[in-house]
Amino acid sequence: MAEKKWVYLFEEVEQVQNYVCGEWENVRGLLGGKGANLAEMARLGIPVPPGFTVTTEACNAYLAGGGTLPDGMWEQEIAALHKIESATGKKFGDGKNPLLVSCRSGARYSMPGMMDTVLNIGLNDNTAKGMAALTGDERFAYDAYRRLIQMFGTVVMGVPDDVYEDVLTAARKKAGITTDSDLSAKHWRVITREFKDIYRHHTHHEFPTDPVEQLKLATEAVFKSWNGKRAIDYRKAAGIPHDLGTAVSIVTMVFGNMGADSATGVAMTRNGSNGEKQLEGDYLTNAQGEDVVAGIRLTKDLNELQAEMPAAYAEFEKIVQKLERHYREMQDVEFTIEQGKLWMLQTRDGKRTAQAAVRIAIDMAEEGLISQEEAVLRVSPEQVDFFMHPQFDLEATRNARNQGSLLASGLNVSPGAACGMVAFDADLAESWTKKNGKSVIMVRPETKPDDVHGMLAACGILTSRGGRTSHAALVARQFGKPAVVGVSSLNIDIGKRRMNVEETVVQEGEWISIDGTTGEVFLGQIATTVPDIKDPWLLKLLGWADKFRRLGVWANADYPRDAARAREYGAEGIGLCRTEHMFFEAERLPIVQKMIMSDRRLDQIEALDALLPFQREDFAGLFRAMDGLPVIIRLIDPPLHEFLPSHVNLLHDLADLKIRLKHAATLSDIDELLLEVQTKERILRRVESLQETNPMLGMRGVRLGIHIPELTTMQVRAIFEAACEVAKEGVDVHPEVMIPLTSHVNELEIQREILEGEARKVMDEKGMVIDYKFGTMIEIPRAALTADQIARQAEFFSFGTNDLTQTTFGISRDDAEAGFLIEYMERGILHDNPFATIDQDGVGALMAIAVQKGRSVKPDLECGICGEHGGDPKSIRVCHELGLTYVSCSPFRVPIARLAASHAALEAKRRKKGE
Ligand code: PEP
Ligand code: MG
């Protein structure tokens, strides 16, 4: 049997494709994104330094074997190394013409900076001398050597990086210079010695001088970094599976620090913040790659490269355009120019903000690179959610500027507004947020992968250094955190836990506001507003999405202003108006309470009559806002005691009143207090008479309408009077009246009779005919199971999945999420929170039965959903598969639901085609 292949040279990409049956995704899976793309670039004839990749399978075998390299892997790695020796004419460990390599991690999904990389492997005292002689640049050779000792020490052996950085700072200070590039060969030789001492001191070993040992240890360190804390944290946050492993790419070193005709940089083919089609990047002349990414030195704009090295720039521009066309995606590249020769070191799909994702998808479709369907699929519903995030109120921002609260400005790398207390390290940011529930802005000179847990916890990120492609910018964009970076006027003193811009000092714990859209940083808190989704690219994308979806998207709205917003966001109807919400308004609650308190039918009817005009006005407003579209009005649902003061409060009030009565000084005070005590006692008695052990399973929903038919009559009258009123104004009105909590068809029959009678009466009085529907919520398992019987009485169903989840699981929707449900999810007993995402096997199965039984009686039965799940993308996919007519969700989630419904339809189509 042929030996298992663990290592592939870049030129062997076709062999890889054969091994994984041609799937590009699987090539990435085996070689990691970096290895796969390096090999693909080599295949496309793009200049890539010779190299090879050790597969993710090798990493997984190494980790599964408890840290033992799998059989044959190391021999294959050495054989591949010999191949690159032949390709370059250099030799590993050779004193005259040494080959140096980098050892880079690369997983299937990009995890920027989360795993380890070691550069300049192959240097030791002997090869460093050789490099110096070969290049005639001793300064360069020893700078490279000390970098290896530093990186190897930190990455492979866990030596703290600060100790090395302290040596550099001291050396610069002693030499009276500010940048590393001004340090001489002699300086670097001394620093190299000091670095070796640090290595020995911290590891109790000599720095390994054998290049082969360096390579082996570095390879293993990269494997191990897959299970490092920061990589695990990142995978958890990004939803990347933990069993993929990382590949290791070994690449011939090329040097951007070989003089004024050398450079190194990073670039994006489109703007990662706003999506504009323009090549953007940062670079440094005479520097090595990590200097750019770390944001330690102030980088230059890529445009300057055009003037500085025109030939290399022209070639670079052509290559990145070719890459973008080839991958049909915005690319994020790394390059090095070594003495005028351009080398591409990496290409990958660029990280981008939600705004940029939308614009790039639209532009690429319009440029003919991708189809409209692909454009729609490239933007996730979560990214649309970002458009719904708060931004600073314009007026408040203007005032803050006028009042001198603008502290500083930097790069606007990840949009959105955030206010929080300053925390200067990741652990504090995390604990303040998680333990104390504070809003935190994490402030750092620059961020490193170790800071990610703090960045995820914080509501915004601010750094004094770094550019658009810095770690802080990439991570913030990926996780939708507002971020401002590179605020050069900001001095951060971590030791003293404060920062200042000139005279203005901000201490840790003080409030600041950052605007990731404009790059501004303000003192104090600024009011935020919810943005309009007027972004023209988003509107276009949603317009395209609408063409592909089958599900309707409706909204839950109780008030005309919400309905108007929902409509503006694209809602095609109101799927749920919870009428009881209107009862809670200040001027109405006393009337509702009067109705509940009264023992006499007549008083009850009088209270209901008083409520009627309010309800009529509410409904008329909704109908006007939804002119031409359906409006589902649900009759009163909650238990009546919810409208009365709480039992505990009443007991407290009564105790208080009785004490005051005891100490009352005048007769009139006594009279007044006595009256109050009597009233409270009456209310208490009523509350006690309405009290139930399980109110959610008690006198609520349809049961109320059956118990107090006048309630149903009043609400139906209000609906139809409003409908007639607005119809007279010329509004095209489509009311649908919905009964909550039905469990038996007989309940519905009774309510239907009342409804039809009252509706007819109103229409006769007004001399008009209103086209309407009568239907029910399906939110009790019995209703789902007997949906064929129910469908005989109902013209539509709407799944109340909040209650249906509660009643199917038998867990309280009010308590479970604060209780055992969290533990269930943490322990994996439940994968998703069933109140957020439909439980497909249980609740979903009941819904399927209800749809099937309901439509067996009425094939065109309108079936929708109005529980919270209606705005959840995963649940929307379930609703699509169940063949529902529409999903109804909060107005703010309507755009998200439009895209999610479109994705559901497109994915189903792809599955059908077997793509
Ligand atoms: C539901 O139960 O899903 C529903 C929409 O009704 P409510 O949340 O008002 O009980
Ligand atoms: Mg309900």
GROMACS .gro file of C-alpha atoms in nm, residues 355 385-394 396-397 401 412-420 439-441 458-462 476 479-484 511-522 524-531:
model
   58
  355GLN     CA    1  -2.162   4.757   0.466
  385ASP     CA    2  -2.865   4.296   1.131
  386PHE     CA    3  -2.562   4.521   1.158
  387PHE     CA    4  -2.743   4.792   0.959
  388MET     CA    5  -3.002   4.796   1.231
  389HIS     CA    6  -2.744   4.877   1.499
  390PRO     CA    7  -2.743   5.214   1.669
  391GLN     CA    8  -2.539   5.503   1.538
  392PHE     CA    9  -2.470   5.827   1.721
  393ASP     CA   10  -2.751   6.077   1.706
  394LEU     CA   11  -2.638   6.352   1.465
  396ALA     CA   12  -2.600   6.489   1.995
  397THR     CA   13  -2.272   6.441   1.807
  401ARG     CA   14  -1.822   6.858   1.908
  412ASN     CA   15  -1.279   5.439   1.101
  413VAL     CA   16  -1.221   5.069   1.050
  414SER     CA   17  -1.545   4.912   1.173
  415PRO     CA   18  -1.865   5.117   1.171
  416GLY     CA   19  -2.126   5.172   1.439
  417ALA     CA   20  -2.146   5.369   1.760
  418ALA     CA   21  -2.034   5.249   2.100
  419CYS     CA   22  -2.026   5.410   2.445
  420GLY     CA   23  -1.845   5.243   2.729
  439SER     CA   24  -2.044   4.857   2.878
  440VAL     CA   25  -1.675   4.864   2.802
  441ILE     CA   26  -1.453   5.014   2.534
  458ALA     CA   27  -1.622   4.492   2.477
  459CYS     CA   28  -1.879   4.697   2.287
  460GLY     CA   29  -1.606   4.888   2.102
  461ILE     CA   30  -1.233   4.892   2.039
  462LEU     CA   31  -0.991   5.182   2.034
  476ALA     CA   32  -1.351   4.417   1.500
  479PHE     CA   33  -1.739   4.047   1.482
  480GLY     CA   34  -1.922   4.368   1.398
  481LYS     CA   35  -1.768   4.568   1.682
  482PRO     CA   36  -1.735   4.942   1.625
  483ALA     CA   37  -1.364   5.026   1.618
  484VAL     CA   38  -1.134   5.323   1.576
  511TRP     CA   39  -1.689   5.688   2.984
  512ILE     CA   40  -1.595   5.752   2.623
  513SER     CA   41  -1.787   5.719   2.297
  514ILE     CA   42  -1.630   5.597   1.975
  515ASP     CA   43  -1.771   5.631   1.627
  516GLY     CA   44  -1.645   5.350   1.408
  517THR     CA   45  -1.819   5.511   1.110
  518THR     CA   46  -1.633   5.844   1.125
  519GLY     CA   47  -1.327   5.751   1.333
  520GLU     CA   48  -1.405   6.004   1.606
  521VAL     CA   49  -1.348   5.953   1.978
  522PHE     CA   50  -1.551   6.156   2.229
  524GLY     CA   51  -1.849   6.097   2.788
  525GLN     CA   52  -2.162   5.932   2.654
  526ILE     CA   53  -2.342   6.034   2.335
  527ALA     CA   54  -2.701   5.944   2.259
  528THR     CA   55  -2.750   5.686   1.986
  529THR     CA   56  -3.021   5.642   1.725
  530VAL     CA   57  -3.131   5.346   1.524
  531PRO     CA   58  -3.022   5.396   1.163
   0.00000   0.00000   0.00000
